[in-house]
Coordinates of C-alpha atoms and ligand atoms in Angstrom, one line a residue:
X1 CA 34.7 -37.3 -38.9
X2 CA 35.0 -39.5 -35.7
X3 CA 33.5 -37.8 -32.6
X4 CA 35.7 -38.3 -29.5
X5 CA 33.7 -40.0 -26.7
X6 CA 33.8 -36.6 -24.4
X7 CA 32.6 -34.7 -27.5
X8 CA 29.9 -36.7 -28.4
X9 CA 28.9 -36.7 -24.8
X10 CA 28.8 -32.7 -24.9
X11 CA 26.1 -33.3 -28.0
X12 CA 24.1 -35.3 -26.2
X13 CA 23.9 -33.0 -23.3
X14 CA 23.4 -30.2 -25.4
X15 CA 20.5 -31.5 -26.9
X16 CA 19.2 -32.6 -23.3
X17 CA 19.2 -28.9 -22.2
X18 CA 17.4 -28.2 -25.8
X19 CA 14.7 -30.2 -25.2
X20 CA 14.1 -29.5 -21.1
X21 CA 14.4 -25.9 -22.6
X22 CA 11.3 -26.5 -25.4
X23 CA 9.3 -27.9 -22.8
X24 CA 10.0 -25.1 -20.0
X25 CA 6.2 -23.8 -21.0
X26 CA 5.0 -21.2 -17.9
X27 CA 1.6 -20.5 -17.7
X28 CA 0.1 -17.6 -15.5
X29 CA -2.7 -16.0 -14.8
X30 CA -3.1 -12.0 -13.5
X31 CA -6.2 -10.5 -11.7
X32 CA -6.8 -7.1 -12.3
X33 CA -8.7 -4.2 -10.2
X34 CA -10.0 -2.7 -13.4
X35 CA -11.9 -4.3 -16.4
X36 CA -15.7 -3.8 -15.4
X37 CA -17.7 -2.8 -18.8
X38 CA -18.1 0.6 -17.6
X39 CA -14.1 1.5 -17.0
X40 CA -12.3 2.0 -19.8
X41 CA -9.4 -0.6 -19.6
X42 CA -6.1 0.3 -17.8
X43 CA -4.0 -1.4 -20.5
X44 CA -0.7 -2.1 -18.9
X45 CA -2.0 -5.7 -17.9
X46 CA -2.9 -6.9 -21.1
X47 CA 0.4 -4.9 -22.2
X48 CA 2.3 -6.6 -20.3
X49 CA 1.0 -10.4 -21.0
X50 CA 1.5 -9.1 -24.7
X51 CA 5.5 -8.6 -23.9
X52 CA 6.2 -11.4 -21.9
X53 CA 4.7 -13.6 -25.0
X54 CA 6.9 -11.7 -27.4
X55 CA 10.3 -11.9 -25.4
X56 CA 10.0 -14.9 -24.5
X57 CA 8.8 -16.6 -28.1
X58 CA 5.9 -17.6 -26.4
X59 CA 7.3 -19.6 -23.4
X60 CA 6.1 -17.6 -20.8
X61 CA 1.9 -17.0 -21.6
X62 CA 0.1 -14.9 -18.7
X63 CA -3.8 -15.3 -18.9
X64 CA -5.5 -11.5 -17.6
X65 CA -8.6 -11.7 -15.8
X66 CA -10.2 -8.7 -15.6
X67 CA -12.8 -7.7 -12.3
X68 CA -15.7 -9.1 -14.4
X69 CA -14.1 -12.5 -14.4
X70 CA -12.9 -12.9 -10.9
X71 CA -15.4 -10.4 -8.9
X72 CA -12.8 -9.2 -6.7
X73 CA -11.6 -5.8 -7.8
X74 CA -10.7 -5.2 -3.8
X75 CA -9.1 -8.9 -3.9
X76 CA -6.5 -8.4 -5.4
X77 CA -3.9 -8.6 -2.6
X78 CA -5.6 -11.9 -1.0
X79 CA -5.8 -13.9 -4.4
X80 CA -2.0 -13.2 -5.4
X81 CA -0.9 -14.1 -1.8
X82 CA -2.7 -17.5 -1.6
X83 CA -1.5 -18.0 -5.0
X84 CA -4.8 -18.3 -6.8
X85 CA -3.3 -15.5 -9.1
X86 CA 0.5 -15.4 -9.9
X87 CA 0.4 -11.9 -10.0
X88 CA -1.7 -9.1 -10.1
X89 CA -2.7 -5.3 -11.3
X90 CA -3.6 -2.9 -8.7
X91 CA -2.6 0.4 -6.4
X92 CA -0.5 -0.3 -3.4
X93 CA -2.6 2.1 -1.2
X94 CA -5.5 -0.1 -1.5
X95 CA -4.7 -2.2 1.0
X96 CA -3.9 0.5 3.6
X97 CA -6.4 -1.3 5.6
X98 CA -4.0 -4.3 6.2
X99 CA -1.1 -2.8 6.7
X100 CA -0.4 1.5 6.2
X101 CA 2.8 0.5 5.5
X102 CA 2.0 -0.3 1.5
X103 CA 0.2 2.7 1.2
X104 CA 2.6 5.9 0.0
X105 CA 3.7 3.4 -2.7
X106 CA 1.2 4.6 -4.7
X107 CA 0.8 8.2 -4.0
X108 CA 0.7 10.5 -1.0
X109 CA -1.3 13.9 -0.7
X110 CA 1.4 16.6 -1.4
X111 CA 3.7 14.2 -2.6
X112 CA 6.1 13.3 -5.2
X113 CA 5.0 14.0 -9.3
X114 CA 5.2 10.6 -11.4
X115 CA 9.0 11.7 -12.5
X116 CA 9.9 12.2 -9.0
X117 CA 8.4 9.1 -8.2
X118 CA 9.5 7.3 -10.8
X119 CA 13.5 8.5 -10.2
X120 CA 12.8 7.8 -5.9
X121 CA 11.5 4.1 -6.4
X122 CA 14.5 3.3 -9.0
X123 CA 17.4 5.1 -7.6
X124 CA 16.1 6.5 -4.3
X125 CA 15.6 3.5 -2.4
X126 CA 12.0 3.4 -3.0
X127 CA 11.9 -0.3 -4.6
X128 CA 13.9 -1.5 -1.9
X129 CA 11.4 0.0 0.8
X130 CA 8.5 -1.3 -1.1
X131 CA 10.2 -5.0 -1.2
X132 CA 11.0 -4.9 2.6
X133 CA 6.9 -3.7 3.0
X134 CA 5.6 -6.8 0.9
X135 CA 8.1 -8.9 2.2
X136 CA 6.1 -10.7 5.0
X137 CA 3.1 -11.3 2.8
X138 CA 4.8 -13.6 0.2
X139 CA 4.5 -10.7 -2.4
X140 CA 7.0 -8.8 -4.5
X141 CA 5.5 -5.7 -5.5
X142 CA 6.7 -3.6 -8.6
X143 CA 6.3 -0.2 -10.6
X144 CA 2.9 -1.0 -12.6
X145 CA 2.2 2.4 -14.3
X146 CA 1.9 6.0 -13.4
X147 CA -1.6 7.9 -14.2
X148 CA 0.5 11.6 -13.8
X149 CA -0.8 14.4 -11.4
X150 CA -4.8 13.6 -11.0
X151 CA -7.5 16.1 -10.7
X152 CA -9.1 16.7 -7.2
X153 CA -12.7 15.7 -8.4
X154 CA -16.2 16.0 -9.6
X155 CA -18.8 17.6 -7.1
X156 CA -22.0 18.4 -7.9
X157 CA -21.9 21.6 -6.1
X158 CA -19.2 24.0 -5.3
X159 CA -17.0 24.0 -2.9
X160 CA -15.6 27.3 -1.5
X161 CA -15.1 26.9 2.2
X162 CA -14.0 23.8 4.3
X163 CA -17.6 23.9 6.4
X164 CA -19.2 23.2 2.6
X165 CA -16.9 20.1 2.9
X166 CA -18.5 18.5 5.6
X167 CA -21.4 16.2 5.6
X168 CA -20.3 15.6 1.7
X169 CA -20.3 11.9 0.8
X170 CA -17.0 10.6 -1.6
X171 CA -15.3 8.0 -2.6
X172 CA -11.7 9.1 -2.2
X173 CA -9.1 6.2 -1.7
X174 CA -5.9 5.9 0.1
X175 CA -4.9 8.3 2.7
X176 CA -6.5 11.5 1.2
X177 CA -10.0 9.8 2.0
X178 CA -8.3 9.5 5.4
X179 CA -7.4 14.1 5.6
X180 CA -10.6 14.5 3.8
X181 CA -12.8 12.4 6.5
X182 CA -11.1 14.9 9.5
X183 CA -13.1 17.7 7.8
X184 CA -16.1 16.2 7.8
X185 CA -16.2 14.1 4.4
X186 CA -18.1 11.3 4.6
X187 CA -15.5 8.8 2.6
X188 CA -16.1 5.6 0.7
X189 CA -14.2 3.5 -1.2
X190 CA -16.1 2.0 -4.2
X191 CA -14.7 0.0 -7.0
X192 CA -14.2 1.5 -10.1
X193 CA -17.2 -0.3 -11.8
X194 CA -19.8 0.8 -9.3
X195 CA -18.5 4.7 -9.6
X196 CA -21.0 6.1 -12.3
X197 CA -24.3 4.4 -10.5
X198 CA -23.3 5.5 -7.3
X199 CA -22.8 9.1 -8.3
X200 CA -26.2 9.1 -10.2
X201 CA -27.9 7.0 -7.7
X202 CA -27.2 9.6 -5.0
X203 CA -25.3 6.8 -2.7
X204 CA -22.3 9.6 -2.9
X205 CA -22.2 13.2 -3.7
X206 CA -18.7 13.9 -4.9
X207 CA -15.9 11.1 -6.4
X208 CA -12.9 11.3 -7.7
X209 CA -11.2 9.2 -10.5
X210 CA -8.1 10.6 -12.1
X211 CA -7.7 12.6 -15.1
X212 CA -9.7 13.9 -17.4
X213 CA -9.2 11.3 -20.2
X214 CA -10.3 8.7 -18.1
X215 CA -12.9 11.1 -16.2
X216 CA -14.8 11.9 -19.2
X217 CA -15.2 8.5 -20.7
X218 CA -17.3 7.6 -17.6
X219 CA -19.3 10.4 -17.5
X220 CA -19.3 11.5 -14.2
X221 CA -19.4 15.0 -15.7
X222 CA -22.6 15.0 -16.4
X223 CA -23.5 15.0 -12.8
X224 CA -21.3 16.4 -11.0
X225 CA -20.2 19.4 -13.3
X226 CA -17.5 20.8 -10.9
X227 CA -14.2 19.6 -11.4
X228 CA -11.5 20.2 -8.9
X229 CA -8.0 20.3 -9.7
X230 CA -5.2 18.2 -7.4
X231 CA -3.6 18.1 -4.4
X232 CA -4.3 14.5 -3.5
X233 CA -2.7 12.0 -6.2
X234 CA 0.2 13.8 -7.8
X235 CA 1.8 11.0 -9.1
X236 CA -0.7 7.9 -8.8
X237 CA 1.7 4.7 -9.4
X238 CA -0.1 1.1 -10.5
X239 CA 1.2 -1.6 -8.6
X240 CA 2.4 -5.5 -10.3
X241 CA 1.9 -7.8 -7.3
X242 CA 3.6 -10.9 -8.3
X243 CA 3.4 -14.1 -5.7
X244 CA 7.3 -14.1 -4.7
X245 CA 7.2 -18.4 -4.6
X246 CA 5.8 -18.3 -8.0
X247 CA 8.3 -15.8 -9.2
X248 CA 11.5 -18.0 -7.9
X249 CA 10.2 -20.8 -9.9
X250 CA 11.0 -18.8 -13.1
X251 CA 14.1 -19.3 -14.9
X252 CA 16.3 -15.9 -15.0
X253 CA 15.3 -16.0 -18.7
X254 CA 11.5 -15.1 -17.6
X255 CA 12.7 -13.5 -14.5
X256 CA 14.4 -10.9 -16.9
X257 CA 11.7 -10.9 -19.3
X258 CA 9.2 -10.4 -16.8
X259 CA 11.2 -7.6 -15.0
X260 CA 11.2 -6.2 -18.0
X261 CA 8.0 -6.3 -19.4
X262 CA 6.5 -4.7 -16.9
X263 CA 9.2 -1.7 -17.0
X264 CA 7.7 -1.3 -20.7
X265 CA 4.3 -1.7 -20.0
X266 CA 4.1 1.3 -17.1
X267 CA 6.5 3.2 -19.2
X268 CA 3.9 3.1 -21.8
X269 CA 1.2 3.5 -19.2
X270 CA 2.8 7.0 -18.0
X271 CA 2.9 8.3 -21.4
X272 CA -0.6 7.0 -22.9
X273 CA -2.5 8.7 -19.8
X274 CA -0.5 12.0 -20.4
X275 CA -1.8 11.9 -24.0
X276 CA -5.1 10.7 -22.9
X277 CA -5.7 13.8 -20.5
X278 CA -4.1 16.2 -23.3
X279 CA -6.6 14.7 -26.0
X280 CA -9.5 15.0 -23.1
X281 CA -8.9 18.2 -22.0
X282 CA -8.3 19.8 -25.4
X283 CA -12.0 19.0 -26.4
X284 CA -13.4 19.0 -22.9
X285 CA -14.3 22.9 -23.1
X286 CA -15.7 22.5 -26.5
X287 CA -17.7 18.8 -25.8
X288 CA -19.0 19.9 -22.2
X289 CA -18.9 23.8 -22.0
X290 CA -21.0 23.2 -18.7
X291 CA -17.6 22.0 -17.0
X292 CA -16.8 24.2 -14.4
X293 CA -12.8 23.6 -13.8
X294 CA -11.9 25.0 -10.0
X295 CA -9.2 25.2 -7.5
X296 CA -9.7 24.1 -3.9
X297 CA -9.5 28.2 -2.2
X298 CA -5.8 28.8 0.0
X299 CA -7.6 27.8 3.3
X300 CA -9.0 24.5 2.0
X301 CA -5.7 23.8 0.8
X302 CA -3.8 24.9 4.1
X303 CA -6.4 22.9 6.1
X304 CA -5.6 19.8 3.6
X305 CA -1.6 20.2 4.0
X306 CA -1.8 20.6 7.9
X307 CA -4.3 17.4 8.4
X308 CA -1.7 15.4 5.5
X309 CA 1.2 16.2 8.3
X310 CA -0.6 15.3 11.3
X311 CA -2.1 12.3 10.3
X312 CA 1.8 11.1 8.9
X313 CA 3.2 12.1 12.4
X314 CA 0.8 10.2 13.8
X315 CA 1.0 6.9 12.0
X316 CA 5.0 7.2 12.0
X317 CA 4.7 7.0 15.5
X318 CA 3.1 3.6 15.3
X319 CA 4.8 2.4 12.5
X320 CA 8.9 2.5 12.5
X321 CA 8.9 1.3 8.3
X322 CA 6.0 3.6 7.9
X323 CA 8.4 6.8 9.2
X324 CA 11.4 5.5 7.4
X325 CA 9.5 5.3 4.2
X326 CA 8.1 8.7 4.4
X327 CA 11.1 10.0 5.6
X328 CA 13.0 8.3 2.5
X329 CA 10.1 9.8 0.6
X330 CA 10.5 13.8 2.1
X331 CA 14.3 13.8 1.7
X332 CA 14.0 12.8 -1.8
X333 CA 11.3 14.5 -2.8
X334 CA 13.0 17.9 -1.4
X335 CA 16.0 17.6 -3.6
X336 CA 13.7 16.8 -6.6
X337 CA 11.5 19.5 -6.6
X338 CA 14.1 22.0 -6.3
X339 CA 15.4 20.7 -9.7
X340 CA 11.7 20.2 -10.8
X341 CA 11.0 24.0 -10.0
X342 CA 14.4 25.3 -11.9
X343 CA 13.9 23.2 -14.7
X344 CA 10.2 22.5 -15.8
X345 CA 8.1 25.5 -13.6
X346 CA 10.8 27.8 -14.5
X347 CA 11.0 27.1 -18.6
X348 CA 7.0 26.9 -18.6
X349 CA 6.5 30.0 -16.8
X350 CA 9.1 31.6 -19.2
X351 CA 11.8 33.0 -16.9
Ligands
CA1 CA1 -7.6 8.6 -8.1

């Protein structure tokens, strides 16, 4: 069979594309906060690397370097914007210090639980908030995992009344370090590796982390034996910072893949914490009977609520995307809850 001359030229252009397509290798790198030998591993980075290699056939290869690699674990932000790092894994509210406007993407003290959360930033206008926040920096930011409701801490002694509160040295991140410091809590923010020596060392009294099954794995327990439960992270969400010039270099193909991936990977995240705290906590009693789970007493608690809305009035009056986030964040949150109480509290509390 004779091709015709516009056929064959079809071919030829077809097998063009095929080839520019075989050699369309991408090659990135991702810096992560976590990693140091004494954290256990937040896996949704190296889960993520491990789906973009698969979906894309292995095209698209992204390299993870974990804190003990780069020695940045607060760098995070600064290496993905000046593109030493395509992307990275990280919490929004870490940088709160650079701008407050990226920091109720991750969680805010009376806020949201990781389903609420997770519906506000996909259908609430939460991702579209949290691209308009990054915008200025070069970065795309996206969903990167959700650690659940956290527990309120590990304190070496107990604390029953706000006055026992104050001269106490923490590490507490993001803005609940912030509520905590107006009653008298001395706060620091330490990386994750340096958490157990500072605890034992003395430099801090009180930390917290986030759930028992990661709690427990760095021993912080055997310390400070009181644990507190939450009211500061109630639905802690990862962040994927991804360098936006670097991302419109991809084809869709990886665009998509990438999207996707990391939809997977803090999908899986979500659920793997929730059956790591139900694994730790189901033993924890039995392992470490000298565990003394508490509550933070109804005035702590209405002192903690009342400082949270102050300090938000205060900073939405400096910062116009600041109010319209937490005001995006409120509205939704209100409707949630109400189905959140009906549904879940109401069917657990067996009305
Ligand atoms: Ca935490």
């Amino acid at each position: 069979m004779k091709l015709s001359k516009k056929t064959a030229l079809l071919f030829l252009l077809a097998m063009v594309a095929v080839a520019a397509h075989a050699g369309d290798r991408v090659k990135w790198k991702m810096a992560t906060t976590w990693g140091s030998a004494a954290v256990p591993i937040i896996t949704a980075s190296e889960k993520v690397a491990e789906y973009v290699e698969q979906m894309s056939g292995g095209e698209f290869t992204i390299r993870v370097d974990s804190s003990n690699k780069h020695k940045a674990p607060m760098g995070i932000f600064d290496m993905v914007k000046g593109g030493q790092y395509q992307m990275g894994h990280t919490t929004s509210y870490f940088w709160k210090g650079k701008d407050i406007n990226l920091m109720p993407f991750t969680t805010m003290p009376f806020g949201m639980t990781a389903p609420e959360r997770m519906a506000w930033m996909e259908f609430g206008g939460g991702f579209e908030l949290m691209k308009r926040a990054y915008d200025k920096y070069g970065l795309l930011s996206f969903q990167g995992g959700n650690t659940g409701n956290q527990m309120g801490g590990w304190f070496k002694k107990e604390i029953k009344t706000v006055d026992d509160l104050k001269g106490l040295r923490m590490r507490i991140p993001g803005f609940a370090g912030e509520v905590v410091s107006k009653l008298g809590v001395s706060v620091t923010n330490i990386p994750p590796g340096e958490l157990y020596t500072s605890l034992d060392r003395g430099t801090i009294d009180a930390l917290e982390w986030v759930g028992p099954g990661m709690d427990i794995k760095m021993g912080f327990h055997k310390i400070a034996p009181y644990y507190y439960t939450g009211w500061h992270e109630p639905g802690a969400e990862a962040q994927f910072l991804v360098n936006k010039k670097a991302y419109d270099k991809l084809s869709n193909k990886h665009k998509s893949i990438l999207r996707n991936a990391m939809r997977l990977a803090a999908y899986r995240m979500y659920i793997e914490f929730y059956h790591m705290n139900s694994e730790a906590w189901a033993t924890m009693k039995k392992d470490y009977p000298h565990i003394k789970v508490k509550t933070f007493s109804p005035e702590i608690m209405g002192q903690l609520r009342k400082i949270t809305n102050d300090l938000v009035a205060e900073k939405s009056a400096k910062s116009p995307l600041f109010k319209e986030i937490i005001a995006s964040q409120r509205a939704y949150m209100k409707k949630a809850r109400a189905w959140t109480i009906i549904s879940d509290l109401d069917y657990i509390q067996g009305k």
